[in-house]
PDB file of C-alpha atoms in Angstrom:
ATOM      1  CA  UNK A   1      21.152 224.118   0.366  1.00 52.00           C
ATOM      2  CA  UNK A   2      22.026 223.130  -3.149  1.00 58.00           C
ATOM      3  CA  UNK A   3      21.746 226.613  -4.279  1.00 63.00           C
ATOM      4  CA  UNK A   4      23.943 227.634  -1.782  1.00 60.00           C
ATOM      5  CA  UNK A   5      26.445 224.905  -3.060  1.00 55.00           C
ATOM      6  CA  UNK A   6      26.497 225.597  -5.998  1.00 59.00           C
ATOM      7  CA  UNK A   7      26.673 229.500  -5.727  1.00 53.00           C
ATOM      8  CA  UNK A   8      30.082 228.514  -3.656  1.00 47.00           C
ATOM      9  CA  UNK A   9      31.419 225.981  -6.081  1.00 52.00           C
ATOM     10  CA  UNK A  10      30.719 229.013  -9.031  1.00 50.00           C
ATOM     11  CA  UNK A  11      32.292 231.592  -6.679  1.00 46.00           C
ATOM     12  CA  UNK A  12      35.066 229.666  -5.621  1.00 47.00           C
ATOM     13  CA  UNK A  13      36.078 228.405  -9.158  1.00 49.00           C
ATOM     14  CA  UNK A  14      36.180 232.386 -10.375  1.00 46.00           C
ATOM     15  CA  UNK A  15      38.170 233.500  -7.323  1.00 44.00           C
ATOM     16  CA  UNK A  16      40.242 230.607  -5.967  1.00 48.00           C
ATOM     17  CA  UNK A  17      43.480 229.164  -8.381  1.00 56.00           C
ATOM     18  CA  UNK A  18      43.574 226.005  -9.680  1.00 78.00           C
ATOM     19  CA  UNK A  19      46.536 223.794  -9.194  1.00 85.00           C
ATOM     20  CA  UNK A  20      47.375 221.406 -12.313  1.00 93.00           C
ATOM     21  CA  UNK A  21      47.366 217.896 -11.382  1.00 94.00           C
ATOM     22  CA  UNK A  22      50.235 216.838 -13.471  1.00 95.00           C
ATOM     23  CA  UNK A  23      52.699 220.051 -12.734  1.00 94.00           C
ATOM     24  CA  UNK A  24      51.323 222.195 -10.008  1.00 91.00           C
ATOM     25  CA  UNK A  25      51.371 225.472 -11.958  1.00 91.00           C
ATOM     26  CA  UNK A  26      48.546 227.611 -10.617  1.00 86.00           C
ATOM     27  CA  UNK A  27      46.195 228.642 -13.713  1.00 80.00           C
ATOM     28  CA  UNK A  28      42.205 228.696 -14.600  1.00 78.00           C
ATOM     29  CA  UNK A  29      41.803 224.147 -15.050  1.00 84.00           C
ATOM     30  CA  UNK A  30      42.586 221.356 -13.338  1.00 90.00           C
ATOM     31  CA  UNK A  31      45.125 220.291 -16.247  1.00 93.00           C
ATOM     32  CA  UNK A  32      47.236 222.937 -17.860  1.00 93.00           C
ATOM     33  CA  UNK A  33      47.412 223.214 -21.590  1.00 93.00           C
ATOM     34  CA  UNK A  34      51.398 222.203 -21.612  1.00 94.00           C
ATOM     35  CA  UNK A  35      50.269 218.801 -19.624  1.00 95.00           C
ATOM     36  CA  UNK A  36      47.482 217.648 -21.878  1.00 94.00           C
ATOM     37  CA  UNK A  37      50.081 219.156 -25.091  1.00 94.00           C
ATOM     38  CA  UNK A  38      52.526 216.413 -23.876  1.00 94.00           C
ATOM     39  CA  UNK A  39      50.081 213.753 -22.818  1.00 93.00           C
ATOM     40  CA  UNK A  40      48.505 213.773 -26.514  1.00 91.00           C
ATOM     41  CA  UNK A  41      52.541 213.566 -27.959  1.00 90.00           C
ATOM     42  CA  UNK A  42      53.462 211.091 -25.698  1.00 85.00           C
ATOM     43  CA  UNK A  43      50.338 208.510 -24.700  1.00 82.00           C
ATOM     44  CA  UNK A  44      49.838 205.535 -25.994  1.00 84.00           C
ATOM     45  CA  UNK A  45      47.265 206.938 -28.285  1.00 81.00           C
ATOM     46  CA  UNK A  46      50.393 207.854 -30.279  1.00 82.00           C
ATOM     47  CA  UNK A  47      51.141 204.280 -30.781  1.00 87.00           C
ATOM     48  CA  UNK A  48      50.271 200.940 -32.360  1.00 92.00           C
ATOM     49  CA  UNK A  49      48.984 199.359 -29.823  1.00 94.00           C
ATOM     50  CA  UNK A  50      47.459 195.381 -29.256  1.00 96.00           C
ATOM     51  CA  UNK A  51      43.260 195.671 -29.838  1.00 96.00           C
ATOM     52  CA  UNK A  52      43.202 193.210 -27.238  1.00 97.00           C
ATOM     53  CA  UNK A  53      45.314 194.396 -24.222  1.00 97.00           C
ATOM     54  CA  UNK A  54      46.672 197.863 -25.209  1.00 96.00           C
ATOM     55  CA  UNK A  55      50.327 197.082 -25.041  1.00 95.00           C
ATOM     56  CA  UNK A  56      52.500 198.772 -28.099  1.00 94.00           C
ATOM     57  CA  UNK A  57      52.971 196.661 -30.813  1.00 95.00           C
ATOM     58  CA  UNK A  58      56.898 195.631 -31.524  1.00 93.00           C
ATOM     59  CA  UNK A  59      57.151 195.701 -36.156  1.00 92.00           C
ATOM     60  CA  UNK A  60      56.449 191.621 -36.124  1.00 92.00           C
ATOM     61  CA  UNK A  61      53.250 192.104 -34.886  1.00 94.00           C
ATOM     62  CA  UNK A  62      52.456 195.725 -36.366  1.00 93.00           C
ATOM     63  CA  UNK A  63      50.398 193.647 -39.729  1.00 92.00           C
ATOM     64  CA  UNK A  64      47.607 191.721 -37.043  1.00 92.00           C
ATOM     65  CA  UNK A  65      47.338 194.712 -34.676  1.00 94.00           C
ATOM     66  CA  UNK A  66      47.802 192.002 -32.090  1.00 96.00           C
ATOM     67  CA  UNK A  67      50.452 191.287 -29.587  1.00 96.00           C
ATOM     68  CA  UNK A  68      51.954 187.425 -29.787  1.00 95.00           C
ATOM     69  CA  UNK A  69      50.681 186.973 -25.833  1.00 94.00           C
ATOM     70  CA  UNK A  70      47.189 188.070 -26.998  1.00 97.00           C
ATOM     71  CA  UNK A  71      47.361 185.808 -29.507  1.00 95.00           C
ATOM     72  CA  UNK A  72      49.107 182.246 -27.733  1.00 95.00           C
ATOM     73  CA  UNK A  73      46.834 183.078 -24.746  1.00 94.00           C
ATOM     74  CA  UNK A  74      43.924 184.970 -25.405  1.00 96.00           C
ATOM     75  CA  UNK A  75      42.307 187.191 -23.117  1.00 97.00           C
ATOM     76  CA  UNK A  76      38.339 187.144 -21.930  1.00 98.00           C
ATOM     77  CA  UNK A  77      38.311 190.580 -22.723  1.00 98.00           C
ATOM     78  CA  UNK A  78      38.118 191.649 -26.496  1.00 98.00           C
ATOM     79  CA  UNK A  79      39.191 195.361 -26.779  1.00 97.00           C
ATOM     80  CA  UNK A  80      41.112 197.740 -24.458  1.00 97.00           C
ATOM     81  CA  UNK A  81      41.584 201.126 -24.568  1.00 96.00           C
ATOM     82  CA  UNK A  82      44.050 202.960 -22.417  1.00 96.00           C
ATOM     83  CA  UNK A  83      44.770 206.739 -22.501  1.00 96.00           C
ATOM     84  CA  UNK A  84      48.085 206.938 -20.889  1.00 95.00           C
ATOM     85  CA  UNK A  85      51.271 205.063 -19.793  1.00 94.00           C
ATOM     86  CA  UNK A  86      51.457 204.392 -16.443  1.00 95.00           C
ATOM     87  CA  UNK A  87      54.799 205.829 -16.485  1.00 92.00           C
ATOM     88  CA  UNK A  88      53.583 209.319 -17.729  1.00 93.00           C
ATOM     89  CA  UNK A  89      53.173 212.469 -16.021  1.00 95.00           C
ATOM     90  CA  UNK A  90      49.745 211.644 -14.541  1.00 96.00           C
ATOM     91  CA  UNK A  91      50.884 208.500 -11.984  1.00 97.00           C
ATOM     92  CA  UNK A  92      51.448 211.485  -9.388  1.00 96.00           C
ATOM     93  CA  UNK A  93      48.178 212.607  -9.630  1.00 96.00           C
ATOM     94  CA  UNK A  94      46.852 209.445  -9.666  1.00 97.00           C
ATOM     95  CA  UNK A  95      48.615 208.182  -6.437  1.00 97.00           C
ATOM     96  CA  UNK A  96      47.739 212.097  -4.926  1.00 95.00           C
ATOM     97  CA  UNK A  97      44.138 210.750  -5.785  1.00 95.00           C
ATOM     98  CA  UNK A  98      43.841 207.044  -5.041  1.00 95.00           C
ATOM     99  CA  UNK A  99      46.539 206.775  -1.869  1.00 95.00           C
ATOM    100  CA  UNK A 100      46.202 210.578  -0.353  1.00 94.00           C
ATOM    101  CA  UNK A 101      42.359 211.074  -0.686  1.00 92.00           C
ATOM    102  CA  UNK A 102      42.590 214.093  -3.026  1.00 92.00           C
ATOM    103  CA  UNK A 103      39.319 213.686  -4.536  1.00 91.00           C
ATOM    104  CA  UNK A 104      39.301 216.896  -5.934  1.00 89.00           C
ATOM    105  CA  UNK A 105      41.636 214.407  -8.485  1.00 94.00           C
ATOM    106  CA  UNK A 106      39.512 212.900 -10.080  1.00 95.00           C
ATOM    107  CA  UNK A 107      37.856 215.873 -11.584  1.00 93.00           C
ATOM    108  CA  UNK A 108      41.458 216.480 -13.038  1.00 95.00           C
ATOM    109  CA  UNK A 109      41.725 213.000 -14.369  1.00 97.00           C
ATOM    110  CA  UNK A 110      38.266 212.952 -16.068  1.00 97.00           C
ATOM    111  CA  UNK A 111      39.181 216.310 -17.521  1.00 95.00           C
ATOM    112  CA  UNK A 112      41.900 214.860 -19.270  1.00 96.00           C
ATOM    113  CA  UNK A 113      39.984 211.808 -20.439  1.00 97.00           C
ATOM    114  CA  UNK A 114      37.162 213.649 -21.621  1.00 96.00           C
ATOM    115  CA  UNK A 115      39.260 216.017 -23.552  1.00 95.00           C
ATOM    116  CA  UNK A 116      41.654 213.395 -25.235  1.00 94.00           C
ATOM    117  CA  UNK A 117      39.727 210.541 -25.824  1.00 94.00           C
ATOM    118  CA  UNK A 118      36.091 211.190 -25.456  1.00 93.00           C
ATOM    119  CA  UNK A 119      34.868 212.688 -28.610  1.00 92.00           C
ATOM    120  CA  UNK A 120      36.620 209.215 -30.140  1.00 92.00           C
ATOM    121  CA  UNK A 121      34.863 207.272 -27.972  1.00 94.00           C
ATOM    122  CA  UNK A 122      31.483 208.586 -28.238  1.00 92.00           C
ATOM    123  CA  UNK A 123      30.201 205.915 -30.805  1.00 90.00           C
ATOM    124  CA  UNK A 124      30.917 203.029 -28.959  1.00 93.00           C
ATOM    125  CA  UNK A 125      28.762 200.946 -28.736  1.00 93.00           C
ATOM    126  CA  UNK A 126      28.271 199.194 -25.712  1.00 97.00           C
ATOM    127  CA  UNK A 127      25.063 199.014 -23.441  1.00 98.00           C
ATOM    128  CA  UNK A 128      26.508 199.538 -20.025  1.00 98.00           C
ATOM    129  CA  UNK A 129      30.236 200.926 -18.229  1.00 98.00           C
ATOM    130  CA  UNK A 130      30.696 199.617 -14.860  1.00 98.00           C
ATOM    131  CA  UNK A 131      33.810 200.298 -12.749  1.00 98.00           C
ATOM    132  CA  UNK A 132      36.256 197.902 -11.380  1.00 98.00           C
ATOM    133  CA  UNK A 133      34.536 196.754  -7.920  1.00 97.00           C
ATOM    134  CA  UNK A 134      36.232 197.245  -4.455  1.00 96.00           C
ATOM    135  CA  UNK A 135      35.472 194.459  -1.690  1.00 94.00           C
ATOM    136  CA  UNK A 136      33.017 196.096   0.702  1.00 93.00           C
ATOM    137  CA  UNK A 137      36.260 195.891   3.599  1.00 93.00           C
ATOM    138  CA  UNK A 138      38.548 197.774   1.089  1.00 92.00           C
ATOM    139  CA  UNK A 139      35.496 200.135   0.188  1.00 94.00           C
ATOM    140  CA  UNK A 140      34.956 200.951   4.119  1.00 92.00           C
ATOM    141  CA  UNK A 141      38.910 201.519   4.615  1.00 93.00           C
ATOM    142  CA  UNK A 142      39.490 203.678   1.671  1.00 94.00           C
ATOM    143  CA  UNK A 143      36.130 205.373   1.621  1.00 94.00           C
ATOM    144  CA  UNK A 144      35.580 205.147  -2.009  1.00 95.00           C
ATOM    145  CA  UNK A 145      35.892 203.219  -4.991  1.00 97.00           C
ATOM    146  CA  UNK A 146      38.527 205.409  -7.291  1.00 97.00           C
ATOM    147  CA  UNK A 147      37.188 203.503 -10.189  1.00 98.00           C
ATOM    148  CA  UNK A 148      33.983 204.711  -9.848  1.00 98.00           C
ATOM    149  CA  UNK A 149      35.084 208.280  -9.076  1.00 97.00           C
ATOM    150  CA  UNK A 150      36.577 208.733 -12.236  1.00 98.00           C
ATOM    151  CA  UNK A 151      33.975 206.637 -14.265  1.00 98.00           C
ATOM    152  CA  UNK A 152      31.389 208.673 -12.584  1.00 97.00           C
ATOM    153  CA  UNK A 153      32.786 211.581 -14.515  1.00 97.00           C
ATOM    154  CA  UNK A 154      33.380 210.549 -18.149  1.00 97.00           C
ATOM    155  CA  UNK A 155      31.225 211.740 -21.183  1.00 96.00           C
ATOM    156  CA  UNK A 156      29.652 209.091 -22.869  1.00 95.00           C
ATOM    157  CA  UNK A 157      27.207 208.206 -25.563  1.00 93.00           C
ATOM    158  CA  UNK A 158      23.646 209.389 -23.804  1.00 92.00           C
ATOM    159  CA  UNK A 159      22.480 205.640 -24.458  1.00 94.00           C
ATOM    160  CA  UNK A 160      25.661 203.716 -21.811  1.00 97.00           C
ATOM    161  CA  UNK A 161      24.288 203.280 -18.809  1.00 98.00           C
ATOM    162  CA  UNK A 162      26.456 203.091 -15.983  1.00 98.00           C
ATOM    163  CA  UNK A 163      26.221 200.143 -13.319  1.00 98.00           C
ATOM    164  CA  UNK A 164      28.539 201.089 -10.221  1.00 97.00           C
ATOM    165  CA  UNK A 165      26.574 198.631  -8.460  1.00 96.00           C
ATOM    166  CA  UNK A 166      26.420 195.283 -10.646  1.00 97.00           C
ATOM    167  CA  UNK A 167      29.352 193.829 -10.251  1.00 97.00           C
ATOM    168  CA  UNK A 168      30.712 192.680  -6.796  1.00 96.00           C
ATOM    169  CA  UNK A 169      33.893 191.736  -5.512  1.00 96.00           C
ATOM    170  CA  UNK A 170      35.037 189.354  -2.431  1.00 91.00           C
ATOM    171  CA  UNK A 171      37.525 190.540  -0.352  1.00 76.00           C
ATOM    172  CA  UNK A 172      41.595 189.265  -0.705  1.00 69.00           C
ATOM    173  CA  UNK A 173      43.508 189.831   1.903  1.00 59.00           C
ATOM    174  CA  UNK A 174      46.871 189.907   0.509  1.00 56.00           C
ATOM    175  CA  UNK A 175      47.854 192.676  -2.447  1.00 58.00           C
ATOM    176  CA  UNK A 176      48.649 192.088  -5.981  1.00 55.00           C
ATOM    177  CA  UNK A 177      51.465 195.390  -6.292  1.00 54.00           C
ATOM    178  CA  UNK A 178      54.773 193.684  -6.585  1.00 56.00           C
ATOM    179  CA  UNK A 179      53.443 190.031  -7.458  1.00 58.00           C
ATOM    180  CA  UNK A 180      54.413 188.309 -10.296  1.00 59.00           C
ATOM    181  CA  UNK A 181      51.940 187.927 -13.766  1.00 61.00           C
ATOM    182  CA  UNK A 182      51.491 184.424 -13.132  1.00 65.00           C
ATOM    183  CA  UNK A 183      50.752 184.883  -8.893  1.00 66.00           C
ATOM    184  CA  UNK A 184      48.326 187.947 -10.061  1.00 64.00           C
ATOM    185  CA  UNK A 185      46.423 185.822 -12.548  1.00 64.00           C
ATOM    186  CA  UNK A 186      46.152 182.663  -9.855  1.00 68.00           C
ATOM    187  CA  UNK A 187      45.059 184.816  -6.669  1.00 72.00           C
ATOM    188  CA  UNK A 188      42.375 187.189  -8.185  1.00 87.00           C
ATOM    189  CA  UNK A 189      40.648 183.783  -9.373  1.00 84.00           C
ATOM    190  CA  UNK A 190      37.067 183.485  -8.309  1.00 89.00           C
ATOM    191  CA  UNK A 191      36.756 187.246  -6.568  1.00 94.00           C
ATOM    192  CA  UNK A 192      34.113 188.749  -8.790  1.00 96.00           C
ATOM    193  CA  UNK A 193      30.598 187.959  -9.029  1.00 96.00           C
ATOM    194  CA  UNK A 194      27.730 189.880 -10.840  1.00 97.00           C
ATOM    195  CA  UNK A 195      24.775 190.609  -8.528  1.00 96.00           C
ATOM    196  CA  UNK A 196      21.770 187.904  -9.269  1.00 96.00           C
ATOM    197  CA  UNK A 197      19.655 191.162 -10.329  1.00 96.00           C
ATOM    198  CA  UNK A 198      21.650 192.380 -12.665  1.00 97.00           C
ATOM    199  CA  UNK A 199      22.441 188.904 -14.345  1.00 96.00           C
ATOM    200  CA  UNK A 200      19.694 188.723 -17.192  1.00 97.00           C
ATOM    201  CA  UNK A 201      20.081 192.205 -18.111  1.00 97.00           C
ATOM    202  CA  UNK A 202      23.272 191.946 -19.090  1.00 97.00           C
ATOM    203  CA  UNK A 203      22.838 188.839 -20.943  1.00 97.00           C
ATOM    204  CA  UNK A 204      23.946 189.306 -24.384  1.00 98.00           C
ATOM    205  CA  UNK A 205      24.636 192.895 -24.229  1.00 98.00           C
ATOM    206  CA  UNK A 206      28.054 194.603 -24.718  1.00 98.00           C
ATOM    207  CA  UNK A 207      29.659 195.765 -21.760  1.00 98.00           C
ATOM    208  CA  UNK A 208      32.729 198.426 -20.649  1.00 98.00           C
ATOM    209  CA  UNK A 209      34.921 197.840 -17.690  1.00 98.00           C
ATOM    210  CA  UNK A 210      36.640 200.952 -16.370  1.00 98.00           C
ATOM    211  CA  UNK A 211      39.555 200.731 -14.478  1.00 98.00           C
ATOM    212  CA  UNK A 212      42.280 203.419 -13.023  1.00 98.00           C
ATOM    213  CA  UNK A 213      45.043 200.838 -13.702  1.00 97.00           C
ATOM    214  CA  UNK A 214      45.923 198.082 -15.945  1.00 97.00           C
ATOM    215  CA  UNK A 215      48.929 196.263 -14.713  1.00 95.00           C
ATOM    216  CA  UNK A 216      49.002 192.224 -15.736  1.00 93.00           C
ATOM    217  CA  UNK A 217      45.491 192.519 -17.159  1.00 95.00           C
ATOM    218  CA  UNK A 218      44.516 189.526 -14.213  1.00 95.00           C
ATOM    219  CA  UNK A 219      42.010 191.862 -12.640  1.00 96.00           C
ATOM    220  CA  UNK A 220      39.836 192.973 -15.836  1.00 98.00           C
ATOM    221  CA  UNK A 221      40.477 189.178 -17.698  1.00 97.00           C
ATOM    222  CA  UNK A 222      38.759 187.813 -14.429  1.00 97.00           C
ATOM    223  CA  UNK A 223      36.060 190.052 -14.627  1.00 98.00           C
ATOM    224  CA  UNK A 224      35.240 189.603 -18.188  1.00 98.00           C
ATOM    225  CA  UNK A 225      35.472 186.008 -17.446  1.00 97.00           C
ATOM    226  CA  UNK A 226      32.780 186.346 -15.184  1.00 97.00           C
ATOM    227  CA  UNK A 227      30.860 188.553 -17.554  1.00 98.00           C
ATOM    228  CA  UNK A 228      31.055 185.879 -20.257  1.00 98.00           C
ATOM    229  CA  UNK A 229      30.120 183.180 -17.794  1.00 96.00           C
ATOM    230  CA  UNK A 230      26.954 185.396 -17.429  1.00 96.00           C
ATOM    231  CA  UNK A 231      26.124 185.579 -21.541  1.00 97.00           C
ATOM    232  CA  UNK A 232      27.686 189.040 -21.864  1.00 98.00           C
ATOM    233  CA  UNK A 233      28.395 189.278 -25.476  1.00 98.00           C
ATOM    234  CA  UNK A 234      31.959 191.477 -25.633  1.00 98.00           C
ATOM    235  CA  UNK A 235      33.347 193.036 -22.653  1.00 98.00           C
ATOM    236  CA  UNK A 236      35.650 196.735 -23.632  1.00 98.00           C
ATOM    237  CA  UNK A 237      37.902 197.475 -21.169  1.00 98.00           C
ATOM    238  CA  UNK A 238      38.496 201.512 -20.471  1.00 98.00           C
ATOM    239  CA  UNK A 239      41.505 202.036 -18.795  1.00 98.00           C
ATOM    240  CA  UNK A 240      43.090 205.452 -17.263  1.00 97.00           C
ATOM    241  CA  UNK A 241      46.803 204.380 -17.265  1.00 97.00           C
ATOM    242  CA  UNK A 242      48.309 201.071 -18.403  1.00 97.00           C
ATOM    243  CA  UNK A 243      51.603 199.377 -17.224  1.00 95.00           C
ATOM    244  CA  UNK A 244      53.815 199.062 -20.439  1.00 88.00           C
ATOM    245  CA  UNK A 245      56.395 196.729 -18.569  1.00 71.00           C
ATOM    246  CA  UNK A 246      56.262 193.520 -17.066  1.00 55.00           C
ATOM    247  CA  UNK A 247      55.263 193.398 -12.999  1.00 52.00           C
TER     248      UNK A 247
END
């Protein structure tokens, strides 16, 4: 049966088009060479950008490489990485792929990631990636956990292991889109936990957080809150698109 899958998949890439995520142009890959051309001008890899949270830098804080709320109010987390503004061409594809159930999306997504960012990224070193947790309700309703999706599919150093299962999450009934920083950093208190088998092998190891979407930053300063609480030494967060302005 797998041979006959992947004979199809083989078949089907040669013969079928391919519709670009970001621009719908029918050609040979998932992302067209004019979408990943403007992503790479216009990311936030082009920019000075906080270590901390991955917000562009304004000229005052350009010398410390640090953004002034990172520095009042510092975060759990010590390092983010982002590859695009969630403003940029990919939030359709993204919403195609997290809200319409186009899984076929996150191949697209990945694609992009791997291409831009993970030869840059190989070196990192970190022991384990683990993807933003969905409460086993929202799991069951969606029918999958984008975060992992796309996690599932990045390159990485051969040595990061990836944990889809470590880290848990309780379930909140009311949603964060639309709230305010301070009402997103109050009601995500207390929803993550790390499973009790998992807790003394990550002590004092280095850990990556994926997520699809940085907003606030409540959701992945929680986590590594509770990632600290268990001894993890430095928590990384990876994130696919970042909010540049203010929910």
């Amino acid at each position: 049966m797998r041979f006959l899958e992947k004979i199809f998949r083989v078949l089907s890439t040669a013969l079928l088009p391919t519709e670009c995520i970001a621009c719908k142009a029918f050609q040979a890959h998932s992302v067209c060479a004019n979408c990943l051309a403007t992503i790479h001008c216009n990311s936030l890899m082009q920019y000075e950008c906080c270590y901390q949270c991955g917000l562009p830098l304004n000229a005052n804080e350009l010398s410390e490489h640090q953004c002034r709320q990172c520095k009042v109010q510092a975060p759990y987390f010590d390092e983010t990485i982002c590859l695009d503004r969630y403003q940029g061409i990919l939030q359709d594809a993204l919403h195609q792929f997290k809200y319409q159930k186009r899984l076929s999306y996150a191949s697209g997504l990945a694609d992009v990631w791997n291409h831009l960012l993970s030869t840059s990224l190989i070196s990192t070193e970190a022991h384990y990636l683990m993807p933003v947790p969905l409460s086993v309700k929202k799991l069951h309703t969606r029918g999958f956990n984008q975060s992992w999706e796309l996690a599932r599919k990045l390159r990485c150093n051969a040595n990061l292991v990836k944990l889809p299962y470590a880290l848990k999450r309780h379930h909140h009934s009311e949603r964060q889109a639309g709230s305010s920083r301070d009402e997103r950093y109050h009601s995500i208190q207390q929803m993550f936990y790390i499973d009790e088998k998992y807790r003394e092998r990550l002590q004092n190891k280095i850990v990556i957080v994926f997520d699809d979407v940085m907003t606030s930053g409540a959701t992945l300063n929680e986590i590594a809150r509770i990632l600290k609480d268990n001894k993890v030494s430095r928590v990384i967060n990876w994130v696919l698109l970042r909010a540049t302005k203010s929910p």
